[in-house]
mmCIF file of C-alpha atoms in Angstrom:
data_model
loop_
_atom_site.group_PDB
_atom_site.id
_atom_site.type_symbol
_atom_site.label_atom_id
_atom_site.label_comp_id
_atom_site.label_asym_id
_atom_site.label_seq_id
_atom_site.Cartn_x
_atom_site.Cartn_y
_atom_site.Cartn_z
ATOM 1 C CA UNK A 20 -25.024 -16.437 53.079
ATOM 2 C CA UNK A 21 -24.841 -19.707 51.094
ATOM 3 C CA UNK A 22 -27.347 -18.339 48.560
ATOM 4 C CA UNK A 23 -25.284 -15.223 48.130
ATOM 5 C CA UNK A 24 -22.114 -17.264 47.462
ATOM 6 C CA UNK A 25 -23.961 -19.319 44.836
ATOM 7 C CA UNK A 26 -25.152 -16.096 43.186
ATOM 8 C CA UNK A 27 -21.627 -14.673 43.106
ATOM 9 C CA UNK A 28 -20.250 -17.937 41.725
ATOM 10 C CA UNK A 29 -22.888 -18.033 38.990
ATOM 11 C CA UNK A 30 -22.120 -14.446 38.003
ATOM 12 C CA UNK A 31 -18.389 -15.180 37.927
ATOM 13 C CA UNK A 32 -18.945 -18.151 35.603
ATOM 14 C CA UNK A 33 -21.155 -16.071 33.313
ATOM 15 C CA UNK A 34 -18.595 -13.268 33.255
ATOM 16 C CA UNK A 35 -15.814 -15.746 32.556
ATOM 17 C CA UNK A 36 -17.778 -17.253 29.675
ATOM 18 C CA UNK A 37 -18.415 -13.799 28.243
ATOM 19 C CA UNK A 38 -14.729 -12.885 28.470
ATOM 20 C CA UNK A 39 -13.728 -16.128 26.756
ATOM 21 C CA UNK A 40 -16.272 -15.428 24.039
ATOM 22 C CA UNK A 41 -14.897 -11.927 23.510
ATOM 23 C CA UNK A 42 -11.326 -13.216 23.359
ATOM 24 C CA UNK A 43 -12.317 -15.894 20.855
ATOM 25 C CA UNK A 44 -14.178 -13.343 18.730
ATOM 26 C CA UNK A 45 -11.212 -10.988 18.855
ATOM 27 C CA UNK A 46 -8.798 -13.741 17.848
ATOM 28 C CA UNK A 47 -11.063 -14.744 14.960
ATOM 29 C CA UNK A 48 -11.368 -11.127 13.790
ATOM 30 C CA UNK A 49 -7.592 -10.712 13.963
ATOM 31 C CA UNK A 50 -6.999 -13.925 11.993
ATOM 32 C CA UNK A 51 -9.651 -12.994 9.436
ATOM 33 C CA UNK A 52 -8.136 -9.550 8.915
ATOM 34 C CA UNK A 53 -4.679 -11.032 8.360
ATOM 35 C CA UNK A 54 -6.043 -13.325 5.647
ATOM 36 C CA UNK A 55 -8.666 -11.050 4.082
ATOM 37 C CA UNK A 56 -8.596 -9.842 0.490
ATOM 38 C CA UNK A 57 -11.415 -8.186 -1.495
ATOM 39 C CA UNK A 58 -13.775 -10.434 -3.425
ATOM 40 C CA UNK A 59 -12.147 -11.186 -6.811
ATOM 41 C CA UNK A 60 -15.578 -11.055 -8.411
ATOM 42 C CA UNK A 61 -15.688 -7.366 -7.500
ATOM 43 C CA UNK A 62 -11.961 -6.706 -7.999
ATOM 44 C CA UNK A 63 -10.603 -9.242 -10.523
ATOM 45 C CA UNK A 64 -7.242 -7.455 -10.883
ATOM 46 C CA UNK A 65 -5.263 -7.982 -7.660
ATOM 47 C CA UNK A 66 -1.590 -7.961 -6.714
ATOM 48 C CA UNK A 67 0.919 -6.764 -4.137
ATOM 49 C CA UNK A 68 3.437 -4.058 -3.337
ATOM 50 C CA UNK A 69 6.792 -5.651 -2.551
ATOM 51 C CA UNK A 70 9.965 -4.326 -0.946
ATOM 52 C CA UNK A 71 13.046 -5.469 0.928
ATOM 53 C CA UNK A 72 11.158 -5.590 4.238
ATOM 54 C CA UNK A 73 9.056 -8.421 2.811
ATOM 55 C CA UNK A 74 12.072 -10.725 2.629
ATOM 56 C CA UNK A 75 12.186 -13.532 0.097
ATOM 57 C CA UNK A 76 8.939 -13.437 -1.857
ATOM 58 C CA UNK A 77 7.891 -16.465 -3.879
ATOM 59 C CA UNK A 78 6.534 -14.674 -6.920
ATOM 60 C CA UNK A 79 5.345 -17.830 -8.636
ATOM 61 C CA UNK A 80 3.289 -18.726 -5.571
ATOM 62 C CA UNK A 81 1.918 -15.196 -5.433
ATOM 63 C CA UNK A 82 0.742 -15.549 -9.011
ATOM 64 C CA UNK A 83 -0.801 -18.963 -8.310
ATOM 65 C CA UNK A 84 -2.739 -17.446 -5.399
ATOM 66 C CA UNK A 85 -4.368 -14.815 -7.579
ATOM 67 C CA UNK A 86 -1.783 -12.055 -7.903
ATOM 68 C CA UNK A 87 -1.577 -10.688 -11.418
ATOM 69 C CA UNK A 88 0.871 -7.840 -10.800
ATOM 70 C CA UNK A 89 3.415 -6.448 -8.364
ATOM 71 C CA UNK A 90 4.595 -2.935 -7.682
ATOM 72 C CA UNK A 91 8.191 -3.016 -6.460
ATOM 73 C CA UNK A 92 9.646 -0.454 -4.065
ATOM 74 C CA UNK A 93 12.471 1.126 -6.056
ATOM 75 C CA UNK A 94 13.884 4.576 -5.242
ATOM 76 C CA UNK A 95 13.489 6.740 -2.157
ATOM 77 C CA UNK A 96 14.113 10.462 -2.346
ATOM 78 C CA UNK A 97 17.362 11.593 -3.968
ATOM 79 C CA UNK A 98 19.677 8.847 -2.696
ATOM 80 C CA UNK A 99 17.799 5.933 -1.179
ATOM 81 C CA UNK A 100 16.939 2.720 -2.976
ATOM 82 C CA UNK A 101 15.402 -0.620 -2.133
ATOM 83 C CA UNK A 102 18.278 -3.129 -1.938
ATOM 84 C CA UNK A 103 16.151 -5.957 -3.334
ATOM 85 C CA UNK A 104 14.695 -4.075 -6.304
ATOM 86 C CA UNK A 105 16.877 -5.667 -8.997
ATOM 87 C CA UNK A 106 16.437 -9.182 -7.591
ATOM 88 C CA UNK A 107 12.691 -8.716 -7.169
ATOM 89 C CA UNK A 108 12.396 -7.334 -10.697
ATOM 90 C CA UNK A 109 14.125 -10.374 -12.176
ATOM 91 C CA UNK A 110 12.111 -12.839 -10.069
ATOM 92 C CA UNK A 111 8.781 -11.182 -10.847
ATOM 93 C CA UNK A 112 9.585 -11.213 -14.567
ATOM 94 C CA UNK A 113 10.480 -14.892 -14.407
ATOM 95 C CA UNK A 114 7.115 -15.596 -12.737
ATOM 96 C CA UNK A 115 5.273 -13.826 -15.560
ATOM 97 C CA UNK A 116 3.825 -11.047 -13.422
ATOM 98 C CA UNK A 117 3.081 -7.518 -14.604
ATOM 99 C CA UNK A 118 5.503 -5.159 -12.863
ATOM 100 C CA UNK A 119 5.539 -1.530 -11.802
ATOM 101 C CA UNK A 120 8.062 0.535 -9.822
ATOM 102 C CA UNK A 121 7.442 2.849 -6.859
ATOM 103 C CA UNK A 122 9.389 6.004 -6.005
ATOM 104 C CA UNK A 123 8.920 7.433 -2.502
ATOM 105 C CA UNK A 124 8.728 11.230 -2.677
ATOM 106 C CA UNK A 125 10.851 13.236 -0.239
ATOM 107 C CA UNK A 126 9.373 16.724 0.271
ATOM 108 C CA UNK A 127 12.735 17.902 1.617
ATOM 109 C CA UNK A 128 14.721 17.013 -1.527
ATOM 110 C CA UNK A 129 14.818 18.696 -4.920
ATOM 111 C CA UNK A 130 12.989 16.983 -7.761
ATOM 112 C CA UNK A 131 16.032 16.724 -10.048
ATOM 113 C CA UNK A 132 17.951 14.526 -7.633
ATOM 114 C CA UNK A 133 14.931 12.330 -6.977
ATOM 115 C CA UNK A 134 14.124 11.745 -10.628
ATOM 116 C CA UNK A 135 17.784 10.988 -11.358
ATOM 117 C CA UNK A 136 17.696 8.377 -8.605
ATOM 118 C CA UNK A 137 14.622 6.763 -10.160
ATOM 119 C CA UNK A 138 15.951 6.870 -13.728
ATOM 120 C CA UNK A 139 19.263 5.216 -12.804
ATOM 121 C CA UNK A 140 17.512 2.393 -10.948
ATOM 122 C CA UNK A 141 14.357 1.706 -12.985
ATOM 123 C CA UNK A 142 14.785 0.592 -16.608
ATOM 124 C CA UNK A 143 12.862 2.266 -19.368
ATOM 125 C CA UNK A 144 10.418 -0.106 -21.013
ATOM 126 C CA UNK A 145 6.861 -0.334 -22.288
ATOM 127 C CA UNK A 146 6.560 -3.710 -20.608
ATOM 128 C CA UNK A 147 6.443 -1.995 -17.204
ATOM 129 C CA UNK A 148 3.255 -0.713 -15.601
ATOM 130 C CA UNK A 149 2.858 3.046 -15.063
ATOM 131 C CA UNK A 150 5.266 4.302 -12.393
ATOM 132 C CA UNK A 151 3.888 5.076 -8.952
ATOM 133 C CA UNK A 152 4.976 7.897 -6.652
ATOM 134 C CA UNK A 153 4.346 7.261 -2.953
ATOM 135 C CA UNK A 154 3.277 10.385 -1.092
ATOM 136 C CA UNK A 155 3.472 9.761 2.633
ATOM 137 C CA UNK A 156 6.512 11.646 3.979
ATOM 138 C CA UNK A 157 5.775 15.157 5.258
ATOM 139 C CA UNK A 158 8.054 18.153 4.864
ATOM 140 C CA UNK A 159 7.516 19.545 8.354
ATOM 141 C CA UNK A 160 10.959 18.527 9.603
ATOM 142 C CA UNK A 161 12.709 20.674 7.002
ATOM 143 C CA UNK A 162 10.213 23.534 7.128
ATOM 144 C CA UNK A 163 9.427 23.486 3.429
ATOM 145 C CA UNK A 164 6.368 25.486 2.413
ATOM 146 C CA UNK A 165 3.290 23.795 0.963
ATOM 147 C CA UNK A 166 3.651 25.645 -2.336
ATOM 148 C CA UNK A 167 7.227 24.420 -2.659
ATOM 149 C CA UNK A 168 6.174 20.830 -1.974
ATOM 150 C CA UNK A 169 3.575 20.994 -4.747
ATOM 151 C CA UNK A 170 6.004 22.634 -7.166
ATOM 152 C CA UNK A 171 8.772 20.056 -6.631
ATOM 153 C CA UNK A 172 6.270 17.221 -6.786
ATOM 154 C CA UNK A 173 4.919 18.379 -10.145
ATOM 155 C CA UNK A 174 8.461 18.671 -11.503
ATOM 156 C CA UNK A 175 9.216 15.158 -10.266
ATOM 157 C CA UNK A 176 6.021 13.774 -11.807
ATOM 158 C CA UNK A 177 6.881 15.277 -15.195
ATOM 159 C CA UNK A 178 10.445 13.967 -15.081
ATOM 160 C CA UNK A 179 9.459 10.423 -14.079
ATOM 161 C CA UNK A 180 6.721 10.387 -16.722
ATOM 162 C CA UNK A 181 9.221 11.477 -19.373
ATOM 163 C CA UNK A 182 11.391 8.498 -18.472
ATOM 164 C CA UNK A 183 8.520 6.002 -18.261
ATOM 165 C CA UNK A 184 6.630 7.291 -21.272
ATOM 166 C CA UNK A 185 3.279 7.190 -19.483
ATOM 167 C CA UNK A 186 1.386 9.032 -16.715
ATOM 168 C CA UNK A 187 2.329 8.282 -13.131
ATOM 169 C CA UNK A 188 -0.001 6.992 -10.412
ATOM 170 C CA UNK A 189 0.026 8.864 -7.098
ATOM 171 C CA UNK A 190 -0.079 6.686 -3.995
ATOM 172 C CA UNK A 191 -1.419 9.209 -1.494
ATOM 173 C CA UNK A 192 -1.542 8.418 2.223
ATOM 174 C CA UNK A 193 -4.238 9.917 4.435
ATOM 175 C CA UNK A 194 -1.632 11.834 6.444
ATOM 176 C CA UNK A 195 -0.170 13.397 3.295
ATOM 177 C CA UNK A 196 -3.592 14.317 1.932
ATOM 178 C CA UNK A 197 -4.667 15.781 5.276
ATOM 179 C CA UNK A 198 -1.506 17.889 5.323
ATOM 180 C CA UNK A 199 -1.334 19.081 1.704
ATOM 181 C CA UNK A 200 -4.713 18.373 0.084
ATOM 182 C CA UNK A 201 -3.206 17.706 -3.346
ATOM 183 C CA UNK A 202 -5.326 14.769 -4.546
ATOM 184 C CA UNK A 203 -8.017 17.035 -5.917
ATOM 185 C CA UNK A 204 -5.549 19.349 -7.679
ATOM 186 C CA UNK A 205 -3.269 16.852 -9.394
ATOM 187 C CA UNK A 206 -4.833 15.250 -12.452
ATOM 188 C CA UNK A 207 -3.349 11.788 -12.062
ATOM 189 C CA UNK A 208 -4.788 8.425 -11.134
ATOM 190 C CA UNK A 209 -4.828 7.862 -7.388
ATOM 191 C CA UNK A 210 -3.724 4.935 -5.260
ATOM 192 C CA UNK A 211 -5.170 4.993 -1.732
ATOM 193 C CA UNK A 212 -4.312 2.976 1.371
ATOM 194 C CA UNK A 213 -6.640 1.582 4.014
ATOM 195 C CA UNK A 214 -7.169 -1.945 5.317
ATOM 196 C CA UNK A 215 -10.632 -3.468 4.971
ATOM 197 C CA UNK A 216 -12.781 -0.365 4.379
ATOM 198 C CA UNK A 217 -12.610 1.462 1.036
ATOM 199 C CA UNK A 218 -10.942 4.839 1.747
ATOM 200 C CA UNK A 219 -12.666 8.100 0.883
ATOM 201 C CA UNK A 220 -10.044 10.585 2.132
ATOM 202 C CA UNK A 221 -8.830 11.432 -1.390
ATOM 203 C CA UNK A 222 -12.104 13.197 -2.140
ATOM 204 C CA UNK A 223 -12.420 11.744 -5.644
ATOM 205 C CA UNK A 224 -12.463 8.284 -7.281
ATOM 206 C CA UNK A 225 -9.277 6.240 -7.053
ATOM 207 C CA UNK A 226 -7.776 3.661 -9.419
ATOM 208 C CA UNK A 227 -5.854 1.480 -6.947
ATOM 209 C CA UNK A 228 -6.351 0.536 -3.311
ATOM 210 C CA UNK A 229 -4.016 -1.126 -0.819
ATOM 211 C CA UNK A 230 -6.832 -3.118 0.741
ATOM 212 C CA UNK A 231 -4.752 -5.014 3.302
ATOM 213 C CA UNK A 232 -1.470 -3.598 4.584
ATOM 214 C CA UNK A 233 -0.509 -6.821 6.396
ATOM 215 C CA UNK A 234 -1.773 -9.835 4.465
ATOM 216 C CA UNK A 235 -0.559 -13.223 5.618
ATOM 217 C CA UNK A 236 -0.072 -15.320 2.488
ATOM 218 C CA UNK A 237 1.936 -18.405 1.525
ATOM 219 C CA UNK A 238 3.935 -16.422 -1.010
ATOM 220 C CA UNK A 239 6.029 -14.712 1.680
ATOM 221 C CA UNK A 240 7.246 -15.242 5.225
ATOM 222 C CA UNK A 241 6.388 -11.649 6.108
ATOM 223 C CA UNK A 242 3.020 -9.890 5.769
ATOM 224 C CA UNK A 243 2.465 -8.276 2.364
ATOM 225 C CA UNK A 244 0.649 -5.163 1.155
ATOM 226 C CA UNK A 245 -2.223 -6.418 -0.996
ATOM 227 C CA UNK A 246 -3.455 -4.132 -3.760
ATOM 228 C CA UNK A 247 -6.514 -4.157 -6.002
ATOM 229 C CA UNK A 248 -7.440 -2.185 -9.103
ATOM 230 C CA UNK A 249 -10.852 -0.613 -9.563
ATOM 231 C CA UNK A 250 -12.548 -2.304 -12.565
#
């Protein structure tokens, strides 16, 4: 009986050590993921997407830590807007960062109202990066047909490009691409999203990649979306 108790005790200690090792490995992986960015030797052009949810961002610190550009959340659908867009635009300019603006496409709203929302909020200027249109909301809740989504999106793209004076970049989420499959049909540069592993869901080469959707960095109190550009 004594030998059996010793055997059970030994196994319990081994199991405990294994569990502690797994917990430590998990904690290290979690910490590493929060602080991971792609190798700048492979992706020298890196930056962030910034919005009101990120709180007060220290743009000068972001630049000092290797960020060369920011894309600022701007307009959302036909009426929504990011309440910190103007302040973020001024602060990013003061820090000497390259700046772009993001419009979030609403499949349930007409293109005219959405482009008007973008035009009123985002200044016209060659100093800005190409505009980006975020495609992640689905039109299922309003029952809009796929053909109508594509038609309104193309109208919106043309209208935003007319204002910006340059082609737009399409930030396509996996859910949107799975639902509508537009990445292969729209001849615009793509921006994909996927932490750590390079995404392939778009089905063709992309220009930009949100490589970490929750990067912990000294430039902000909240986690940031870290973006790289394909060389």
